[in-house]
Short mmCIF file of C-alpha atoms in Angstrom, two decimals:
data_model
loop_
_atom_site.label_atom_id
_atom_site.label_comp_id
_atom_site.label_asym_id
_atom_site.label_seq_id
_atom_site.Cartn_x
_atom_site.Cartn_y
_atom_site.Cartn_z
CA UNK A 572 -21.45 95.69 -2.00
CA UNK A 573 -19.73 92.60 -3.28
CA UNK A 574 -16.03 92.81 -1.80
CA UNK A 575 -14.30 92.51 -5.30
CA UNK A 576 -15.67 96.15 -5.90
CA UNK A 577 -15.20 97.31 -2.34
CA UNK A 578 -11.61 96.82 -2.99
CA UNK A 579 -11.58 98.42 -6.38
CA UNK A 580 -13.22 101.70 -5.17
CA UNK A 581 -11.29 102.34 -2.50
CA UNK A 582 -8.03 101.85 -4.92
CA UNK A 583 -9.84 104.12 -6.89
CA UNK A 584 -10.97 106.83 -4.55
CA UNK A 585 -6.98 107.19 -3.16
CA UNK A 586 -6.11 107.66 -6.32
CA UNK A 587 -8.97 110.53 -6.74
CA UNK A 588 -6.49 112.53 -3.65
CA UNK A 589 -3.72 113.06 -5.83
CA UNK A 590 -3.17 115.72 -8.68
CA UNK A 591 -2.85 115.12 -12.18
CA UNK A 592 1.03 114.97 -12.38
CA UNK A 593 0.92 112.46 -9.37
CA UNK A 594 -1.73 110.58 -10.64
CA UNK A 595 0.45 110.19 -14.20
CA UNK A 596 3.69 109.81 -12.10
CA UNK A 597 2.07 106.83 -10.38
CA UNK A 598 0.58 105.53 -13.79
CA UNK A 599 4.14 105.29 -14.84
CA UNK A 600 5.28 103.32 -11.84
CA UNK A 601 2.42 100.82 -12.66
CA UNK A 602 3.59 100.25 -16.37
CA UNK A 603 7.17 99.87 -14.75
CA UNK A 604 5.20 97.16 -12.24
CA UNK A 605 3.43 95.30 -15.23
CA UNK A 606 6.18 95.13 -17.66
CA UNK A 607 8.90 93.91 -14.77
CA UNK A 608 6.35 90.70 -14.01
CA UNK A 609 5.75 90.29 -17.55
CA UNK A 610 2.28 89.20 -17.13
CA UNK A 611 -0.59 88.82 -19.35
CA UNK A 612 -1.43 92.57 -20.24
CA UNK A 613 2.15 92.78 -20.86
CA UNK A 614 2.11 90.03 -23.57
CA UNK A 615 -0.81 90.95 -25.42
CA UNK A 616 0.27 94.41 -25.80
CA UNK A 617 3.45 93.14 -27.29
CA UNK A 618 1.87 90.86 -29.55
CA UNK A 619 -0.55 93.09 -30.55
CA UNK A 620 2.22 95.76 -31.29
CA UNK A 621 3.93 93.15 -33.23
CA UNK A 622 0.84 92.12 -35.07
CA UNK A 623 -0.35 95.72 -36.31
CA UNK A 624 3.25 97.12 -36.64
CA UNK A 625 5.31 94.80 -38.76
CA UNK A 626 7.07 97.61 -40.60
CA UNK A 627 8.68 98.49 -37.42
CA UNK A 628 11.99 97.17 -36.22
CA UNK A 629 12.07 95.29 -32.95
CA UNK A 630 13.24 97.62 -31.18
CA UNK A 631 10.46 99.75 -32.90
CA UNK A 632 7.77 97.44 -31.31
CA UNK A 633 10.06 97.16 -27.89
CA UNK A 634 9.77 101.08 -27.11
CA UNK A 635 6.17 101.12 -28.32
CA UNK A 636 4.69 98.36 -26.06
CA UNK A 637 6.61 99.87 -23.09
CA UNK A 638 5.31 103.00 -23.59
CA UNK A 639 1.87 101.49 -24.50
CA UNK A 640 1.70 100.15 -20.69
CA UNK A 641 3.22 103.15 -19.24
CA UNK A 642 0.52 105.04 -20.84
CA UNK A 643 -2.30 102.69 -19.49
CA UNK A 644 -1.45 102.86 -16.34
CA UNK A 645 -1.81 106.41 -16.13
CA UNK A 646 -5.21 105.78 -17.42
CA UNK A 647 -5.35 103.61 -14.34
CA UNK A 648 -4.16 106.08 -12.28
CA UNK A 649 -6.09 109.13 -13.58
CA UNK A 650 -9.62 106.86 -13.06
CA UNK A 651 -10.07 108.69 -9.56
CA UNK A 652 -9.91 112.36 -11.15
CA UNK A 653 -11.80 111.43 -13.59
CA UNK A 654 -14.58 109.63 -11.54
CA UNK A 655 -15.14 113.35 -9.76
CA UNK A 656 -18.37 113.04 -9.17
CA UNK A 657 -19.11 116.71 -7.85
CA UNK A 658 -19.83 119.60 -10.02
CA UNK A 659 -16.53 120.94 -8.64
CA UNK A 660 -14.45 118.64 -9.84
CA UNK A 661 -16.12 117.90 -13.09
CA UNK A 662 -14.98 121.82 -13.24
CA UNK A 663 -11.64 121.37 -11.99
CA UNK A 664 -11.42 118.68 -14.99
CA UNK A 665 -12.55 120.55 -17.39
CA UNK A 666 -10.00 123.18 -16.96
CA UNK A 667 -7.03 120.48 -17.84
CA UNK A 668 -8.64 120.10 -20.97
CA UNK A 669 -5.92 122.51 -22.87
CA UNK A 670 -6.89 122.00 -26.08
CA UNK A 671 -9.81 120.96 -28.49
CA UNK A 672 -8.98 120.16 -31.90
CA UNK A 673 -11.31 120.45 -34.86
CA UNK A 674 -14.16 121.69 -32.93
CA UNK A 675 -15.71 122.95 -35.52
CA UNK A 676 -16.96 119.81 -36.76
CA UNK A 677 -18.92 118.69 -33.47
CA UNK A 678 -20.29 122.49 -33.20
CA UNK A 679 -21.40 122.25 -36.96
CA UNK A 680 -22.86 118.72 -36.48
CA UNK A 681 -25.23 119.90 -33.52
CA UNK A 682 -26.21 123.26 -35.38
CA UNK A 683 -27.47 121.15 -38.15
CA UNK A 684 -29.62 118.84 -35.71
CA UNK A 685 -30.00 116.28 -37.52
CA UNK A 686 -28.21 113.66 -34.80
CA UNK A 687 -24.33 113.03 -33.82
CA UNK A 688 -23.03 110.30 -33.29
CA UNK A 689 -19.76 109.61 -31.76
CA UNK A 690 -17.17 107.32 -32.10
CA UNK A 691 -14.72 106.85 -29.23
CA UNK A 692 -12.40 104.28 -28.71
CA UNK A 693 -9.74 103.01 -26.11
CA UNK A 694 -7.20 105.67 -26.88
CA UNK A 695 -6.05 108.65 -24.13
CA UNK A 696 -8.56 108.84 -21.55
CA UNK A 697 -12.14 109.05 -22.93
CA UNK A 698 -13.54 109.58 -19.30
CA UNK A 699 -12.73 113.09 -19.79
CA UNK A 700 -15.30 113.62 -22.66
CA UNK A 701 -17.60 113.67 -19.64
CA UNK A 702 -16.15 117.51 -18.57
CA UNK A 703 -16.78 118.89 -22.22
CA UNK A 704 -19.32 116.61 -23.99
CA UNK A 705 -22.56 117.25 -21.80
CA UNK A 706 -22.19 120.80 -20.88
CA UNK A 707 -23.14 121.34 -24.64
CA UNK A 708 -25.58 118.55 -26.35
CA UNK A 709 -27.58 116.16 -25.09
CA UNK A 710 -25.52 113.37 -24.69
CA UNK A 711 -26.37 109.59 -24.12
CA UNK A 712 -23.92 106.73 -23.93
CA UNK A 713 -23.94 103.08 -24.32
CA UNK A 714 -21.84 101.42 -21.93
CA UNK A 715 -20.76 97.80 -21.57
CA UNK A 716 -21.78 95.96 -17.80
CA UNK A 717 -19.22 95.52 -15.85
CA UNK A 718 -18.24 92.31 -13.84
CA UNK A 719 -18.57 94.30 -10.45
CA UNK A 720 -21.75 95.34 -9.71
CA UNK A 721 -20.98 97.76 -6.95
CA UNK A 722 -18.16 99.16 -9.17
CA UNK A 723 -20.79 99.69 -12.32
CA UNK A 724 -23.04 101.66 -9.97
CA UNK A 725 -20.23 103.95 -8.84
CA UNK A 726 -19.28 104.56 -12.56
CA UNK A 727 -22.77 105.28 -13.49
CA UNK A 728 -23.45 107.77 -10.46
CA UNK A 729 -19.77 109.35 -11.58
CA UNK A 730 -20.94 109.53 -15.09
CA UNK A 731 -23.84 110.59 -14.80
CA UNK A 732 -23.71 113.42 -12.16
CA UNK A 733 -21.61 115.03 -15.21
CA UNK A 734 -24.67 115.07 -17.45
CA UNK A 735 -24.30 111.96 -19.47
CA UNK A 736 -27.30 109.71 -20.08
CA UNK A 737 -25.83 106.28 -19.56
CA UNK A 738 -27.74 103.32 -20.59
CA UNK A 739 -26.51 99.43 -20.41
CA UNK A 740 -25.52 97.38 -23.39
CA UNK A 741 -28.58 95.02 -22.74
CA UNK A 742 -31.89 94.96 -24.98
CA UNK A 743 -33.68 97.53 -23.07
CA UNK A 744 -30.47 99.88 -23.06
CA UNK A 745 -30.00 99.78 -26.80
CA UNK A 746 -33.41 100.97 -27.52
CA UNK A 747 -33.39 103.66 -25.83
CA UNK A 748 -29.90 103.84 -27.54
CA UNK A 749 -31.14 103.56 -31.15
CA UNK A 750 -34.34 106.18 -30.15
CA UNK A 751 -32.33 108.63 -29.04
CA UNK A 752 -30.55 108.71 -32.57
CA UNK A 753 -33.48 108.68 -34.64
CA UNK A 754 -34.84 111.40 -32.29
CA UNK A 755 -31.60 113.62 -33.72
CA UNK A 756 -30.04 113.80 -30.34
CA UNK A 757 -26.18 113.06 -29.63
CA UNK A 758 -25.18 109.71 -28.94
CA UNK A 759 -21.94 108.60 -27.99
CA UNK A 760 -20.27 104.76 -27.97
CA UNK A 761 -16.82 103.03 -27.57
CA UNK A 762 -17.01 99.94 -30.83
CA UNK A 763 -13.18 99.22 -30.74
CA UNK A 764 -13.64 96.01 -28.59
CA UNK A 765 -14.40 92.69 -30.25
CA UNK A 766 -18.25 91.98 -30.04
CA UNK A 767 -19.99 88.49 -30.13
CA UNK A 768 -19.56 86.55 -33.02
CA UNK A 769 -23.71 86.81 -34.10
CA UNK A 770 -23.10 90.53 -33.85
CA UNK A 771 -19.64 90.83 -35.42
CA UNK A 772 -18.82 91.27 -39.18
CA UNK A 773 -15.77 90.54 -40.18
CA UNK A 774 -12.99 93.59 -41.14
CA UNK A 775 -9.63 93.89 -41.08
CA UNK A 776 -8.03 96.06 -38.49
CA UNK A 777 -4.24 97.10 -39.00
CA UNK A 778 -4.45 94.77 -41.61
CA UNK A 779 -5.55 91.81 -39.18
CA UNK A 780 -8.99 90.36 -39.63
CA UNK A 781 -10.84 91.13 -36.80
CA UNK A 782 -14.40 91.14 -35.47
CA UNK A 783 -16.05 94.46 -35.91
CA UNK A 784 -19.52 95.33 -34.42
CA UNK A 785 -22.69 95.51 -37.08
CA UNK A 786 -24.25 97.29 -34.49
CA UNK A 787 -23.00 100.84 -35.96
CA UNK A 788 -24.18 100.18 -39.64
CA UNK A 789 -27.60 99.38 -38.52
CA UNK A 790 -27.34 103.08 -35.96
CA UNK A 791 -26.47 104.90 -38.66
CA UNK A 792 -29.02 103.48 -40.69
CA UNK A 793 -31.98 104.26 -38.51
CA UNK A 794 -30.96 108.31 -38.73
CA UNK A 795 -28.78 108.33 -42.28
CA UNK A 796 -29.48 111.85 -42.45
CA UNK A 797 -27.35 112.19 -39.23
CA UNK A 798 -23.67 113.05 -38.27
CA UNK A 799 -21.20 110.74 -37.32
CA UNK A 800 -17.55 111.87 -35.81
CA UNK A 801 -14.55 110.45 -34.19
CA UNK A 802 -13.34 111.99 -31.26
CA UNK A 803 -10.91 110.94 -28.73
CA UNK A 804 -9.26 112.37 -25.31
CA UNK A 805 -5.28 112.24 -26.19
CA UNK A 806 -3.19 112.86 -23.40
CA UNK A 807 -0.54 115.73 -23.32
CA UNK A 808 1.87 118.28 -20.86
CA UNK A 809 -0.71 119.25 -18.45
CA UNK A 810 -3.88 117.54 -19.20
CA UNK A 811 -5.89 116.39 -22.43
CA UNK A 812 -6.45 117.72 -25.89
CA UNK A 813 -9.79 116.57 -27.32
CA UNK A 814 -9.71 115.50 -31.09
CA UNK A 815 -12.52 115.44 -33.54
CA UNK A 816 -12.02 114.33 -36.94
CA UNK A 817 -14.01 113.18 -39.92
CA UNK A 818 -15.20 109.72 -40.37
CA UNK A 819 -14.23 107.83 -43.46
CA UNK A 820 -16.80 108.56 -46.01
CA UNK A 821 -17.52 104.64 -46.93
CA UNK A 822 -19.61 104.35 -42.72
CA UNK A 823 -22.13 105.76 -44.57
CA UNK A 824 -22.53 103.27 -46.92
CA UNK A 825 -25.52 100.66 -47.39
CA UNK A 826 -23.28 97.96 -47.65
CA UNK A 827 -22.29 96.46 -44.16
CA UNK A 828 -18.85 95.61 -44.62
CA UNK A 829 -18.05 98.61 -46.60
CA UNK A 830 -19.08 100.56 -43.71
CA UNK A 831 -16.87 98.29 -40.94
CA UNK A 832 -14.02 98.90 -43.12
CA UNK A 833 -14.17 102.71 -42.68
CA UNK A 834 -14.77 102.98 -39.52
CA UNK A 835 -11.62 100.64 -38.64
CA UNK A 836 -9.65 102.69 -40.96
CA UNK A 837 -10.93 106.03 -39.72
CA UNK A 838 -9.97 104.25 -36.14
CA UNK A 839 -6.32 103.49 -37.20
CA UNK A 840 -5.95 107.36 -38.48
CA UNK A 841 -6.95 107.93 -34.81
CA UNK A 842 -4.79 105.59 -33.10
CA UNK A 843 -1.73 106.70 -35.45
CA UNK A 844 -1.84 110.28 -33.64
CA UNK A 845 -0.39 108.37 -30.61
CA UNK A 846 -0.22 104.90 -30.86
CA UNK A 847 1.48 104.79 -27.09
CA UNK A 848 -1.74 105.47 -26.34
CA UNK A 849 -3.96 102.98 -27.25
CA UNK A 850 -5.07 100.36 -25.29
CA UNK A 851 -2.93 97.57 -26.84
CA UNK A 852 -3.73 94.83 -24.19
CA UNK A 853 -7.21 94.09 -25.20
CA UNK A 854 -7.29 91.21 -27.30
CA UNK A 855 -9.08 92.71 -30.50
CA UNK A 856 -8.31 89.46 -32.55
CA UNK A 857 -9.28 86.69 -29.96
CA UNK A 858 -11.52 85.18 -32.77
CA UNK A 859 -9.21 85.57 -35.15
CA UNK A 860 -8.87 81.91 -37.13
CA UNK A 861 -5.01 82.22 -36.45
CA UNK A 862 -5.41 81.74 -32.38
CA UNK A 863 -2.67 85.13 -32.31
CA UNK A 864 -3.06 84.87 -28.41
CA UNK A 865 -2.35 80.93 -27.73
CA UNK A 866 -0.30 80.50 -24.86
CA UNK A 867 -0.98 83.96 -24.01
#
């Protein structure tokens, strides 16, 4: 194992010892750490804030992008729960899942077999889809490689000792991706991150242009007779409350950018149930014409 994810496991496995309120408690300290040295996650969250939020006031923006690190650090910090890995703890997680919101959509979608599909994004702590999600469909993810190869094959032995199917973002993975759909199965992906620019379309995003992935359009194309949700992991007193909620009816549509449009605006409904929340310090507009993250 390459020493880079040596280091990151280990990190990761301590934090795996401690209970939930620790593990948040500790989150918060490592907001408290990033925004004191003001470095680059820092930054981008605040510009991003400032981007997406103009109707706020600055002080407004301030609170948000301190609570929007505070908040990912307890992602941070929760990665070792979540990463159980035993049918024990996958157990032990599911029980600080308090609440499931509009689960009536996701049990009516997989009653009517014709295929789900999922839309997650960086907002809460998705990793604890993995304690509901597989115990009841089955489930198959796409996930993107990481830069750690030891650290990728410790996710995907977490992952999928829960039940989850996980398959790489690479040609081969995306096959069995897009067969699994057609097939009428559930399929579950994370398409808030800025793609390549070949496999981008262009939509705006908090009103921002930003790239958005065609790859969903063409899914939902292969199965149109098929089901597609948002759902997210939201964080609250005690553990997590899963959301599902509608998609925008215009995903559906033939027309590509039509269909990028609703899902980003389906994704903002999302992120407006606790903007804190979402992962701010990704740079979603880093092809953006206006170079928002120079000097950054």
């Amino acid at each position: 194992m390459d020493s880079k994810s040596a280091v990151a496991l280990f990190i990761i496995r301590a934090l795996g010892l401690m209970n939930l309120t620790v593990a948040r408690a500790f989150g918060g300290l490592i907001g408290a750490l990033v925004r004191l040295s003001n470095g680059r996650m820092y930054r981008v969250t605040k510009k991003n804030i400032d981007l997406c939020f103009p109707h706020y006031s600055p002080q407004q923006r301030a609170q948000l992008a301190r609570a929007s690190v505070n908040e990912t650090g307890k992602t941070v910090a929760e990665t070792g729960l979540a990463w159980g890995g035993t049918e024990e703890k996958f157990r032990r997680n599911e029980q600080q899942i308090v609440a499931v919101r509009n689960v009536h959509l996701f049990d009516k979608a997989l009653s009517d077999g014709k295929g789900l599909l999922l839309l997650t994004m960086h907002l809460g702590n998705w990793e604890w889809v993995s304690s509901y999600l597989p115990q009841r469909c089955d489930l198959m993810a796409l996930y993107k490689m990481a830069k750690m190869p030891g650290l990728e094959q410790a996710m995907l032995k977490a992952r999928g000792s829960s039940g989850i199917k996980m398959v790489a973002g690479n040609r081969d993975g995306v096959r069995k991706f897009v067969k699994h759909y057609q097939s009428q199965q559930t399929c579950l992906i994370v398409p808030d991150q800025e793609p390549a620019e070949k496999s981008g379309v262009w939509s705006e995003f908090f009103g921002i242009p930003a790239l958005t992935p065609r790859f969903i359009h063409m899914l939902i194309r292969k199965n149109p007779e098929g089901c597609v949700l948002n759902v997210y992991v939201k964080r609250v007193r005690g553990g997590f409350e899963i959301i599902f909620s509608e998609v925008e009816a215009g995903i559906y549509s033939e027309d590509l950018d039509t269909s990028a449009k609703a899902m980003n605006v389906g994704f903002e409904k999302c992120v407006l149930d606790a903007p804190e929340q979402y992962q701010w310090e990704y740079k979603r507009f880093k092809r953006n014409k206006e170079g928002h993250y120079k000097g950054l």
